[in-house]
Every structure is written in structure tokens, then in C-alpha cells.
Amino acid sequence: MEKYNVMNYVLDKYKDVEAEKYIGIFGNPIKHTLSPVIHDTISKALNLNERYIPFHIENNLNLAVMDAFDRGILGLNITVPHKQSVMECLVEVDEAAKAIGAVNTLVRTEKGYVGYNTDMPGLAKAIESEGVSLENKNIIILGAGGAARAAVYMCIKYGAKKVYIINRTVENARKIADDMKAVFCVYDSCGKKSKCPEICAVAADQYKEIPNDKYIFIQCTSVGLHEGDGLPVVDDVEFYKMALFGVDLIYNPVKTPFIKLLENLGIKTMNGLKMLLYQGIMSNELWNKKTVDKDTTDKVYRALCAAVYGTGDNIVLVGYMGSGKTTIGKYISCELGYEFIDTDEYIVKKEGMSINDIFSKKGEEYFRRLETDTVRELGAVLHNAVIATGGGLPIRDENRKLLKALGTVYYLKTEADTIFRRISGNEDRPLLLCENPYERICSMLNEREPNYLLSADVLISTDDKSVEDVAREIYNSCKKSEK
């Protein structure tokens, strides 16, 4: 029987891995699933002695579920194309999963597996982690597929005021609206509706009928997955100016056209990686009946970022003052969920005095020794971090070796004119407190650039580029280095 062939083959791959319990995921295709990153990281952090296994299940789903139960598998995630059909294989399905019409998590009980859907509570938690509440907010859902159905359920469940579903095929949007009203409408003792959520279906070409107001936008289509994709559902920049906050369920690429547009409009956004994070966290908590703490959650998020964006290493930024190391470093750390360290700030905090004071009271040589000590200390403890270095740190040969060991080193090359424009008038730069700072910049650049080049694995020019452009080059470089 196929179920045993599939299960035995996969389990045989892990026969040398000792584990007290096994969990896993059923899907087709399953090769690129990120779920093992989530759950193996949790298992290691919490000492759970569990192993997460991907199972490629094409058909005979019911037999595979029974086989998993017979083998004592603690719990399972379910992904495409089985999220709907698996509901027929279970002893019970949670009410929320029934309403959404999809199950992504199976929890073992004495009689069999019970099905849950952690996708939407995971998305709600992700939105909440960005400091945004759904309660009493107006929502615009882009798309009318399975993800949109789940998003509408989540919005109403978490107290949204009104939800608009926009789709090119408006009948699909109406079906979701009608189904969700049937779930949430409250009836009085006479059978009349006493309370019903406001859910409106809108055809894509009728989007201007939506009142001018502020909305949380949730992008639920596949538009943006491929290079060259445009905007989803509505191709009108003015429409998106109504966004209060934007969510795209896509997480790779980091920035879809929808995300880029909203950011250009100054609107806060979030991609789908944190939804992936929290749905996995919630699945694991259901299986183990144990809360996953914040520190572990942060570790999992950093591991996911490393897996998705190809940056499992520390990212080290070198370059002259004003090259953008701190600004770009903070941006990347926020995007990837990495820790951010500025070596100058690290030294200032440790010494309890400003860099100007260190230079004036103890001298430059003392400061350079502090830099060496700092890189050595950070190298012993940092993983998945972005480190912005002081402009003079790579001068020492010892420091350059330590930087190479610390992570992938990026030289942010910046011309003297750009640097002068960026830092002109800044009195926190002790080496530029002179009569002609521009000449000093040119002289120091010529002197230091060979050291920057020797320390660097990758050179990236920052002149006339936005923070996002430089960050994208770093992401792309990380991916190429892994191939």
C-alpha cells in the first residue's frame, strides 16, 4: 500500500536521528517547506527531543493519516493540496477551522486527530506584533480565494468594524461574504437577525464605491510572487492612499509591488513571514501544551529569515563614516528580525563616555584597542546579527581577520562628495574637527580604502541609492553566496 511505502521511506531517512517524539507535515509538493526550520528550532530551544519530518503525500490521504496515528506521531501540519480534504479524515474539527473550510494542524487525542486552523490566529498575532489592532477597524481584503476567506473570518473574529472584499470575479467575494455572515450573525428568540457583521463584496472595477476612509489592507492574492507582477486587483495608486496599514501574505520576495507602493506612500507594512512564524508557534503549542516564550519565538524568526532570505550568517558592514552603515544596518535587522549592533555605540555604553571623550581623555590608540576587544567579544556570542562597524575599525590587520570570522563583510563604498554632504556640520566625529573637513575626508578615504577592500567579501556602492536598494543588493548577494 502506498501509505506505508511513503511513510517507511521518509522515516527510514531519519532512522539514525533519535527522538522521543515525531511531528511532521503532509503536503504535495513538500520539498521546500519551512516548517522543519520552525519546529526543530523550537525543539532544540525548549529541549523537547522531537523531530519534524516532511511527508510527501500525493493521495490516499485518509490512509496516511491513520498510519501516522498508528505510528504514534504526536501531531501534523497539513499544507496544499490537503487542507480541505483532510477534514474528512478526522475525529473532530474545531469550529474556526470549519468556518474557514480548511485545517492546517492535527492534534493527537486518544480517539484520533482533531483538526485546527492556526493560519488566521497566526496572522492576527503577527499584525498585533506590529502594534496594530483589528478591533473597530475598517478592512479591505484583496482577493477572494481560500486565504481571503480565512482573513475575513479573522477580521470579524477579532472585532473589525467593516470588511470589504474586492475581487475581479465578484461572485466569489459574495460567496465569502454570505458564508461569513451565516457564521457570525446573531439571532433573537424570534429567529430574526439582531446583530450581523458588515461584510461587503465589491467588483474590482467598482472599487471607487468604497467610502474614502482609512483601512487596513490585507493582500490575499498570488500577485507579487513573480518578477514583473504589478499591483493586485486594483491598479490605482490613489486607491491605496486609503491604507492605514498594509499586509501581504506573500513573504518571498520580501517586498512585493503592493508592499513597495505602500511604503513609498509612507504607510507601514508587513509581509507574510510573521504569519508563517506565529501559525507554526501556535501549532507547536497545541501539540506540546507548552507556551513558546518570546526568546524562543525570536530565535525561530531569525532562523526563518535566514532560510528564506539566505542570510544565515552575521552581516558585517564596513566603510567610512557617513556611508550609511548604521541606517542600513538597522533597516536590514528590522527586515530580517536580526539583532543590531553598532560597535561605536557598544563601546560608548561599555566605557560610559562618548567617543569624543574617549579620544580626548584616553587617546585614539586606546579606542582602537577597544574596537579589537569588541569584535572579539561579539564573535563569541553573535549569530544572525547585523554589525555596523566604526569607520576606522578595519585599519588593523587583526581586526580584519576577526571581522572575516564574525560573518560576511560588506564594504559600503561611498564617494567623498556624498560623505561630506551627509555628515557636514556633525560635531560627533572627532577626526573631522578640523579646518578643512572635506580635504580630511578625501585623505582618510584614500588611506583607508585598501583596508576596507581587504576586509570585505562584497563591495556595494551606496551613492545615489536608497536604503532599500542597498539592502536588496545585500539580500541578493547572500542568496548567490549560498548557491
Short mmCIF file of C-alpha atoms in Angstrom, two decimals:
data_model
loop_
_atom_site.label_atom_id
_atom_site.label_comp_id
_atom_site.label_asym_id
_atom_site.label_seq_id
_atom_site.Cartn_x
_atom_site.Cartn_y
_atom_site.Cartn_z
CA MET A 1 0.00 0.00 0.00
CA GLU A 2 1.30 3.43 -0.92
CA LYS A 3 0.86 4.94 2.53
CA TYR A 4 3.35 2.50 4.03
CA ASN A 5 5.78 2.92 1.16
CA VAL A 6 5.74 6.69 1.57
CA MET A 7 5.89 6.69 5.36
CA ASN A 8 8.54 3.99 5.60
CA TYR A 9 10.73 5.71 3.04
CA VAL A 10 10.64 9.05 4.86
CA LEU A 11 11.04 7.55 8.31
CA ASP A 12 13.97 5.49 7.05
CA LYS A 13 15.77 8.73 6.21
CA TYR A 14 15.56 9.71 9.87
CA LYS A 15 16.28 6.31 11.43
CA ASP A 16 19.65 7.49 12.76
CA VAL A 17 18.08 10.51 14.42
CA GLU A 18 17.00 9.62 17.91
CA ALA A 19 13.91 11.45 19.09
CA GLU A 20 11.36 10.83 21.79
CA LYS A 21 8.51 12.13 19.63
CA TYR A 22 7.87 12.79 15.96
CA ILE A 23 5.82 15.54 14.36
CA GLY A 24 5.56 16.41 10.69
CA ILE A 25 3.74 17.84 7.71
CA PHE A 26 1.69 16.31 4.87
CA GLY A 27 1.72 18.04 1.51
CA ASN A 28 2.41 17.87 -2.22
CA PRO A 29 4.84 19.36 -3.12
CA ILE A 30 6.69 19.41 0.19
CA LYS A 31 10.37 19.78 -0.75
CA HIS A 32 10.70 23.47 0.10
CA THR A 33 8.62 23.58 3.28
CA LEU A 34 9.99 25.84 6.03
CA SER A 35 8.11 24.07 8.80
CA PRO A 36 11.13 21.99 9.90
CA VAL A 37 13.01 25.26 10.49
CA ILE A 38 10.26 26.41 12.85
CA HIS A 39 9.71 23.23 14.83
CA ASP A 40 13.24 21.87 15.01
CA THR A 41 14.36 25.29 16.30
CA ILE A 42 11.64 25.18 18.96
CA SER A 43 12.53 21.61 19.90
CA LYS A 44 16.19 22.50 20.34
CA ALA A 45 15.49 25.69 22.28
CA LEU A 46 12.99 24.05 24.66
CA ASN A 47 14.75 20.66 24.93
CA LEU A 48 11.68 18.81 23.64
CA ASN A 49 13.55 15.91 21.97
CA GLU A 50 11.23 15.99 18.95
CA ARG A 51 11.93 15.65 15.25
CA TYR A 52 9.87 17.26 12.49
CA ILE A 53 9.50 15.26 9.27
CA PRO A 54 8.09 16.36 5.87
CA PHE A 55 5.87 13.68 4.26
CA HIS A 56 5.19 13.87 0.52
CA ILE A 57 1.59 12.63 0.28
CA GLU A 58 0.04 12.59 -3.19
CA ASN A 59 -3.10 10.57 -2.49
CA ASN A 60 -4.58 8.03 -0.06
CA LEU A 61 -4.64 10.85 2.48
CA ASN A 62 -7.02 9.06 4.83
CA LEU A 63 -4.74 6.00 4.95
CA ALA A 64 -1.71 8.22 5.57
CA VAL A 65 -3.46 9.97 8.47
CA MET A 66 -4.41 6.62 10.02
CA ASP A 67 -0.87 5.34 9.54
CA ALA A 68 0.57 8.41 11.24
CA PHE A 69 -1.77 7.87 14.19
CA ASP A 70 -0.86 4.18 14.41
CA ARG A 71 2.83 5.09 14.46
CA GLY A 72 2.28 7.45 17.40
CA ILE A 73 3.10 10.68 15.57
CA LEU A 74 2.30 13.48 18.01
CA GLY A 75 0.90 15.97 15.55
CA LEU A 76 0.89 17.09 11.93
CA ASN A 77 0.73 20.21 9.85
CA ILE A 78 -1.29 20.00 6.65
CA THR A 79 -0.48 22.07 3.59
CA VAL A 80 -1.65 22.22 -0.04
CA PRO A 81 -3.46 20.45 -1.53
CA HIS A 82 -4.86 18.66 1.53
CA LYS A 83 -6.18 21.43 3.81
CA GLN A 84 -9.80 20.83 2.85
CA SER A 85 -9.87 17.09 2.15
CA VAL A 86 -8.13 16.20 5.43
CA MET A 87 -11.22 17.33 7.32
CA GLU A 88 -12.91 14.07 6.30
CA CYS A 89 -10.12 12.07 7.96
CA LEU A 90 -10.50 13.49 11.47
CA VAL A 91 -12.50 12.61 14.57
CA GLU A 92 -13.29 16.27 15.18
CA VAL A 93 -12.75 19.68 13.56
CA ASP A 94 -12.51 22.92 15.52
CA GLU A 95 -15.34 25.41 14.88
CA ALA A 96 -13.00 28.07 13.45
CA ALA A 97 -11.47 25.56 11.02
CA LYS A 98 -14.98 24.50 9.94
CA ALA A 99 -15.96 28.11 9.25
CA ILE A 100 -12.77 28.79 7.31
CA GLY A 101 -13.11 25.48 5.49
CA ALA A 102 -9.51 24.44 5.97
CA VAL A 103 -7.33 22.64 8.53
CA ASN A 104 -3.59 23.13 8.85
CA THR A 105 -2.90 21.43 12.21
CA LEU A 106 -3.74 17.95 13.52
CA VAL A 107 -3.57 17.35 17.26
CA ARG A 108 -3.42 13.81 18.63
CA THR A 109 -6.15 12.60 21.00
CA GLU A 110 -6.98 9.13 22.29
CA LYS A 111 -9.53 8.54 19.52
CA GLY A 112 -7.71 10.15 16.61
CA TYR A 113 -6.60 13.51 15.30
CA VAL A 114 -8.54 16.75 15.85
CA GLY A 115 -8.20 19.47 13.23
CA TYR A 116 -7.43 23.18 13.83
CA ASN A 117 -6.55 26.19 11.71
CA THR A 118 -3.71 28.29 13.14
CA ASP A 119 -3.15 30.34 9.97
CA MET A 120 -5.53 33.13 10.84
CA PRO A 121 -4.83 33.43 14.57
CA GLY A 122 -1.20 33.41 13.45
CA LEU A 123 -1.86 36.33 11.12
CA ALA A 124 -3.75 38.17 13.85
CA LYS A 125 -0.81 37.69 16.22
CA ALA A 126 1.61 38.88 13.53
CA ILE A 127 -0.43 42.06 12.97
CA GLU A 128 -0.64 42.60 16.73
CA SER A 129 3.16 42.24 16.98
CA GLU A 130 3.43 45.27 14.67
CA GLY A 131 1.41 47.34 17.15
CA VAL A 132 -1.78 47.25 15.06
CA SER A 133 -5.21 46.24 16.37
CA LEU A 134 -8.06 44.91 14.20
CA GLU A 135 -10.71 45.96 16.70
CA ASN A 136 -13.13 48.59 15.33
CA LYS A 137 -11.04 48.96 12.16
CA ASN A 138 -12.29 49.06 8.59
CA ILE A 139 -10.67 46.38 6.44
CA ILE A 140 -10.11 45.91 2.71
CA ILE A 141 -9.39 42.33 1.59
CA LEU A 142 -7.81 41.97 -1.86
CA GLY A 143 -8.79 38.65 -3.46
CA ALA A 144 -11.47 36.04 -2.83
CA GLY A 145 -9.72 32.69 -2.56
CA GLY A 146 -9.15 30.44 0.42
CA ALA A 147 -6.71 32.85 2.07
CA ALA A 148 -9.20 35.70 1.71
CA ARG A 149 -11.96 33.60 3.30
CA ALA A 150 -9.74 32.90 6.29
CA ALA A 151 -8.72 36.57 6.51
CA VAL A 152 -12.35 37.71 6.58
CA TYR A 153 -13.10 35.23 9.36
CA MET A 154 -10.12 36.52 11.32
CA CYS A 155 -11.10 40.18 10.91
CA ILE A 156 -14.64 39.62 12.17
CA LYS A 157 -13.47 37.31 14.96
CA TYR A 158 -11.04 39.96 16.18
CA GLY A 159 -13.59 42.76 16.17
CA ALA A 160 -13.26 44.54 12.82
CA LYS A 161 -15.91 47.17 12.19
CA LYS A 162 -16.49 46.61 8.47
CA VAL A 163 -14.88 44.39 5.82
CA TYR A 164 -14.80 44.95 2.06
CA ILE A 165 -13.80 42.03 -0.18
CA ILE A 166 -12.58 43.19 -3.60
CA ASN A 167 -12.22 40.69 -6.42
CA ARG A 168 -12.40 40.65 -10.20
CA THR A 169 -14.97 37.83 -10.04
CA VAL A 170 -17.37 39.45 -7.60
CA GLU A 171 -19.46 36.28 -7.21
CA ASN A 172 -16.56 34.67 -5.34
CA ALA A 173 -16.39 37.65 -3.00
CA ARG A 174 -20.17 37.49 -2.42
CA LYS A 175 -19.93 33.80 -1.54
CA ILE A 176 -17.36 34.54 1.17
CA ALA A 177 -19.43 37.47 2.48
CA ASP A 178 -22.60 35.36 2.66
CA ASP A 179 -20.82 32.43 4.31
CA MET A 180 -19.19 34.61 6.96
CA LYS A 181 -22.46 36.37 7.74
CA ALA A 182 -24.03 32.96 8.25
CA VAL A 183 -21.28 32.13 10.74
CA PHE A 184 -21.35 35.37 12.73
CA CYS A 185 -24.94 36.64 12.56
CA VAL A 186 -26.75 36.59 15.91
CA TYR A 187 -30.49 35.84 16.04
CA ASP A 188 -33.05 36.80 18.66
CA SER A 189 -35.59 34.45 20.25
CA CYS A 190 -37.96 35.01 17.32
CA GLY A 191 -35.38 33.97 14.78
CA LYS A 192 -34.72 37.49 13.49
CA LYS A 193 -31.22 38.81 12.95
CA SER A 194 -30.31 41.05 15.87
CA LYS A 195 -26.65 41.55 15.01
CA CYS A 196 -24.75 40.85 11.82
CA PRO A 197 -21.24 41.82 10.68
CA GLU A 198 -20.83 44.33 7.88
CA ILE A 199 -19.16 42.43 5.04
CA CYS A 200 -19.42 43.82 1.52
CA ALA A 201 -18.40 42.23 -1.79
CA VAL A 202 -17.07 44.71 -4.36
CA ALA A 203 -16.18 44.10 -8.01
CA ALA A 204 -12.65 45.19 -8.85
CA ASP A 205 -13.85 47.74 -11.40
CA GLN A 206 -16.25 49.22 -8.83
CA TYR A 207 -13.61 49.93 -6.16
CA LYS A 208 -14.43 53.65 -6.12
CA GLU A 209 -17.72 52.77 -4.42
CA ILE A 210 -15.78 52.13 -1.21
CA PRO A 211 -16.07 55.23 1.01
CA ASN A 212 -13.00 57.41 1.38
CA ASP A 213 -11.66 56.44 4.81
CA LYS A 214 -8.71 54.71 6.45
CA TYR A 215 -8.43 50.91 6.11
CA ILE A 216 -6.18 48.02 6.97
CA PHE A 217 -5.39 46.39 3.61
CA ILE A 218 -4.79 42.63 3.51
CA GLN A 219 -3.42 41.34 0.19
CA CYS A 220 -4.52 37.69 -0.28
CA THR A 221 -3.76 37.00 -3.95
CA SER A 222 -0.63 35.46 -5.50
CA VAL A 223 0.18 38.71 -7.32
CA GLY A 224 3.71 39.71 -6.42
CA LEU A 225 5.22 36.24 -6.30
CA HIS A 226 6.84 36.63 -9.70
CA GLU A 227 9.12 39.29 -11.15
CA GLY A 228 7.19 41.70 -13.33
CA ASP A 229 3.93 41.37 -11.38
CA GLY A 230 2.01 44.60 -10.92
CA LEU A 231 -0.48 45.66 -8.28
CA PRO A 232 -3.14 43.18 -7.09
CA VAL A 233 -6.83 43.58 -8.03
CA VAL A 234 -6.85 47.41 -8.26
CA ASP A 235 -4.22 49.24 -10.31
CA ASP A 236 -4.73 52.76 -8.97
CA VAL A 237 -2.21 54.42 -6.66
CA GLU A 238 -4.88 56.80 -5.31
CA PHE A 239 -6.90 53.86 -4.01
CA TYR A 240 -4.02 52.63 -1.85
CA LYS A 241 -3.64 56.02 -0.19
CA MET A 242 -6.57 54.96 2.00
CA ALA A 243 -4.35 52.37 3.68
CA LEU A 244 -3.71 52.75 7.40
CA PHE A 245 -1.57 49.59 7.42
CA GLY A 246 -0.80 47.02 4.75
CA VAL A 247 -0.33 43.25 4.98
CA ASP A 248 0.78 40.99 2.13
CA LEU A 249 0.51 37.26 2.81
CA ILE A 250 3.46 36.70 0.45
CA TYR A 251 6.83 36.60 2.23
CA ASN A 252 9.20 35.88 -0.64
CA PRO A 253 10.10 38.26 -2.21
CA VAL A 254 10.48 40.46 0.86
CA LYS A 255 8.79 43.36 -0.89
CA THR A 256 6.02 42.80 -3.42
CA PRO A 257 4.78 45.67 -5.62
CA PHE A 258 1.93 46.11 -3.10
CA ILE A 259 4.39 46.49 -0.20
CA LYS A 260 6.67 48.82 -2.17
CA LEU A 261 3.80 51.08 -3.17
CA LEU A 262 2.51 51.46 0.37
CA GLU A 263 6.00 52.13 1.71
CA ASN A 264 6.52 54.81 -0.94
CA LEU A 265 3.31 56.38 0.34
CA GLY A 266 4.72 56.38 3.87
CA ILE A 267 2.39 53.61 5.05
CA LYS A 268 3.57 50.91 7.46
CA THR A 269 3.56 47.37 6.04
CA MET A 270 4.19 43.74 6.90
CA ASN A 271 4.83 40.73 4.68
CA GLY A 272 3.66 37.18 5.41
CA LEU A 273 6.74 35.80 7.18
CA LYS A 274 5.49 36.61 10.67
CA MET A 275 2.20 34.89 9.85
CA LEU A 276 4.22 31.78 8.96
CA LEU A 277 6.11 32.20 12.23
CA TYR A 278 3.10 32.51 14.52
CA GLN A 279 0.95 29.86 12.86
CA GLY A 280 3.84 27.45 13.46
CA ILE A 281 4.29 28.61 17.05
CA MET A 282 0.58 28.05 17.71
CA SER A 283 0.65 24.58 16.14
CA ASN A 284 3.57 23.61 18.35
CA GLU A 285 1.79 24.91 21.45
CA LEU A 286 -1.25 22.78 20.59
CA TRP A 287 0.89 19.66 20.22
CA ASN A 288 3.02 20.11 23.31
CA LYS A 289 0.59 22.05 25.53
CA LYS A 290 3.53 24.29 26.35
CA THR A 291 3.89 28.03 25.72
CA VAL A 292 6.68 29.07 23.39
CA ASP A 293 8.34 32.05 25.07
CA LYS A 294 9.39 35.30 23.37
CA ASP A 295 13.11 34.48 23.29
CA THR A 296 12.41 31.20 21.51
CA THR A 297 9.97 32.92 19.15
CA ASP A 298 12.69 35.45 18.25
CA LYS A 299 15.15 32.62 17.60
CA VAL A 300 12.65 30.92 15.30
CA TYR A 301 12.02 34.16 13.42
CA ARG A 302 15.74 34.71 12.87
CA ALA A 303 16.08 31.12 11.66
CA LEU A 304 13.18 31.64 9.22
CA CYS A 305 14.73 34.84 7.90
CA ALA A 306 17.99 33.01 7.36
CA ALA A 307 16.23 30.19 5.49
CA VAL A 308 14.05 32.45 3.33
CA TYR A 309 16.39 35.33 2.58
CA GLY A 310 19.61 33.36 2.53
CA THR A 311 21.35 35.17 5.38
CA GLY A 312 22.21 32.59 7.99
CA ASP A 313 25.46 34.38 8.68
CA ASN A 314 26.16 37.56 10.60
CA ILE A 315 26.11 40.58 8.29
CA VAL A 316 29.06 42.90 8.91
CA LEU A 317 29.07 46.41 7.42
CA VAL A 318 32.33 48.34 6.99
CA GLY A 319 33.03 51.68 5.38
CA TYR A 320 33.87 55.28 6.06
CA MET A 321 31.74 57.41 8.37
CA GLY A 322 28.60 58.57 6.58
CA SER A 323 28.47 55.54 4.29
CA GLY A 324 25.15 54.50 5.85
CA LYS A 325 26.30 51.56 7.95
CA THR A 326 24.02 52.32 10.91
CA THR A 327 20.95 53.35 8.88
CA ILE A 328 21.21 50.41 6.50
CA GLY A 329 22.12 48.02 9.32
CA LYS A 330 19.06 48.96 11.35
CA TYR A 331 16.83 48.60 8.30
CA ILE A 332 18.16 45.12 7.47
CA SER A 333 17.96 43.95 11.09
CA CYS A 334 14.32 45.06 11.25
CA GLU A 335 13.50 43.33 7.94
CA LEU A 336 15.17 40.05 8.90
CA GLY A 337 14.43 40.04 12.61
CA TYR A 338 18.16 40.10 13.35
CA GLU A 339 19.85 41.69 16.32
CA PHE A 340 21.57 45.00 15.50
CA ILE A 341 24.90 46.03 16.99
CA ASP A 342 26.76 49.30 16.32
CA THR A 343 30.33 48.83 17.53
CA ASP A 344 30.72 52.53 18.36
CA GLU A 345 27.53 52.50 20.43
CA TYR A 346 28.64 49.26 22.07
CA ILE A 347 31.92 50.89 23.13
CA VAL A 348 30.24 54.10 24.32
CA LYS A 349 27.85 52.12 26.51
CA LYS A 350 30.64 49.95 27.91
CA GLU A 351 33.00 52.86 28.64
CA GLY A 352 30.31 55.22 29.90
CA MET A 353 31.58 58.13 27.81
CA SER A 354 31.25 59.47 24.29
CA ILE A 355 33.75 58.67 21.55
CA ASN A 356 34.87 62.30 21.60
CA ASP A 357 35.65 61.95 25.31
CA ILE A 358 37.46 58.64 24.79
CA PHE A 359 39.64 60.25 22.11
CA SER A 360 40.37 63.38 24.17
CA LYS A 361 40.92 61.68 27.53
CA LYS A 362 42.49 58.33 26.59
CA GLY A 363 43.66 58.74 23.01
CA GLU A 364 42.97 57.12 19.64
CA GLU A 365 45.20 54.10 20.29
CA TYR A 366 43.16 53.22 23.38
CA PHE A 367 39.97 53.47 21.30
CA ARG A 368 41.41 51.18 18.60
CA ARG A 369 42.22 48.55 21.22
CA LEU A 370 38.63 48.79 22.44
CA GLU A 371 37.45 48.11 18.89
CA THR A 372 39.56 44.94 18.70
CA ASP A 373 38.26 43.74 22.06
CA THR A 374 34.68 44.48 20.95
CA VAL A 375 34.89 42.46 17.72
CA ARG A 376 36.46 39.55 19.61
CA GLU A 377 33.66 39.65 22.24
CA LEU A 378 30.91 39.84 19.63
CA GLY A 379 32.39 36.98 17.62
CA ALA A 380 31.96 34.68 20.60
CA VAL A 381 28.25 35.36 21.13
CA LEU A 382 26.56 36.69 17.98
CA HIS A 383 24.57 34.68 15.43
CA ASN A 384 22.12 36.12 12.88
CA ALA A 385 23.06 39.70 13.68
CA VAL A 386 23.86 42.85 11.72
CA ILE A 387 27.02 44.61 12.90
CA ALA A 388 27.80 48.20 11.85
CA THR A 389 31.48 48.89 12.46
CA GLY A 390 33.30 52.12 13.18
CA GLY A 391 34.98 53.71 10.17
CA GLY A 392 38.49 53.02 11.43
CA LEU A 393 37.95 49.52 12.73
CA PRO A 394 39.28 47.65 9.63
CA ILE A 395 42.60 49.55 9.75
CA ARG A 396 44.17 46.90 11.99
CA ASP A 397 45.13 43.62 10.37
CA GLU A 398 43.95 41.75 13.48
CA ASN A 399 40.53 43.41 13.22
CA ARG A 400 40.16 42.44 9.58
CA LYS A 401 40.76 38.79 10.43
CA LEU A 402 38.27 38.99 13.29
CA LEU A 403 35.66 40.56 11.01
CA LYS A 404 36.06 37.76 8.46
CA ALA A 405 35.47 35.25 11.21
CA LEU A 406 32.47 37.21 12.51
CA GLY A 407 30.43 37.00 9.31
CA THR A 408 30.08 38.10 5.70
CA VAL A 409 31.69 41.54 5.39
CA TYR A 410 30.11 44.18 3.12
CA TYR A 411 32.07 47.30 2.20
CA LEU A 412 29.61 50.17 1.70
CA LYS A 413 31.66 52.24 -0.70
CA THR A 414 30.73 55.93 -0.75
CA GLU A 415 32.35 58.85 -2.58
CA ALA A 416 33.80 61.81 -0.69
CA ASP A 417 31.21 64.29 -2.01
CA THR A 418 28.36 62.12 -0.75
CA ILE A 419 30.00 61.64 2.64
CA PHE A 420 30.65 65.36 3.06
CA ARG A 421 27.04 66.14 2.20
CA ARG A 422 25.73 63.57 4.69
CA ILE A 423 27.87 64.47 7.71
CA SER A 424 28.63 68.14 7.17
CA GLY A 425 28.25 70.01 10.47
CA ASN A 426 28.20 66.86 12.60
CA GLU A 427 30.29 67.58 15.69
CA ASP A 428 30.25 63.96 16.92
CA ARG A 429 33.04 62.99 14.52
CA PRO A 430 36.30 63.70 16.37
CA LEU A 431 38.53 63.05 13.38
CA LEU A 432 36.71 65.71 11.34
CA LEU A 433 37.01 68.52 13.88
CA CYS A 434 39.50 70.35 11.70
CA GLU A 435 39.79 73.41 9.46
CA ASN A 436 39.01 71.65 6.16
CA PRO A 437 36.85 68.55 6.78
CA TYR A 438 36.33 67.84 3.06
CA GLU A 439 40.07 67.51 2.44
CA ARG A 440 40.32 65.40 5.57
CA ILE A 441 37.58 63.07 4.24
CA CYS A 442 39.37 62.68 0.88
CA SER A 443 42.69 62.00 2.57
CA MET A 444 41.27 59.44 5.02
CA LEU A 445 39.28 57.68 2.28
CA ASN A 446 42.42 57.24 0.17
CA GLU A 447 44.27 55.95 3.22
CA ARG A 448 41.58 53.59 4.47
CA GLU A 449 40.04 52.19 1.29
CA PRO A 450 42.69 49.46 0.79
CA ASN A 451 41.85 48.22 4.30
CA TYR A 452 38.11 48.24 3.54
CA LEU A 453 38.75 46.24 0.38
CA LEU A 454 40.97 43.75 2.20
CA SER A 455 38.33 43.17 4.88
CA ALA A 456 35.36 42.89 2.53
CA ASP A 457 33.75 39.84 0.96
CA VAL A 458 31.37 42.03 -1.07
CA LEU A 459 31.62 45.65 -2.28
CA ILE A 460 28.41 47.65 -2.61
CA SER A 461 28.26 51.27 -3.74
CA THR A 462 25.79 53.42 -1.80
CA ASP A 463 25.96 56.63 -3.88
CA ASP A 464 22.55 57.73 -5.19
CA LYS A 465 20.87 54.62 -3.79
CA SER A 466 18.05 54.33 -1.27
CA VAL A 467 18.38 52.29 1.89
CA GLU A 468 16.03 49.73 0.33
CA ASP A 469 18.21 49.45 -2.80
CA VAL A 470 21.36 48.76 -0.79
CA ALA A 471 19.54 46.26 1.43
CA ARG A 472 18.23 44.43 -1.65
CA GLU A 473 21.77 44.12 -3.03
CA ILE A 474 22.88 42.62 0.27
CA TYR A 475 19.97 40.12 0.24
CA ASN A 476 20.75 39.13 -3.34
CA SER A 477 24.44 38.74 -2.58
CA CYS A 478 23.62 36.49 0.38
CA LYS A 479 21.49 34.24 -1.81
CA LYS A 480 24.18 33.96 -4.51
CA SER A 481 26.82 33.03 -1.96
CA GLU A 482 24.71 30.07 -0.81
CA LYS A 483 24.31 28.58 -4.29
#
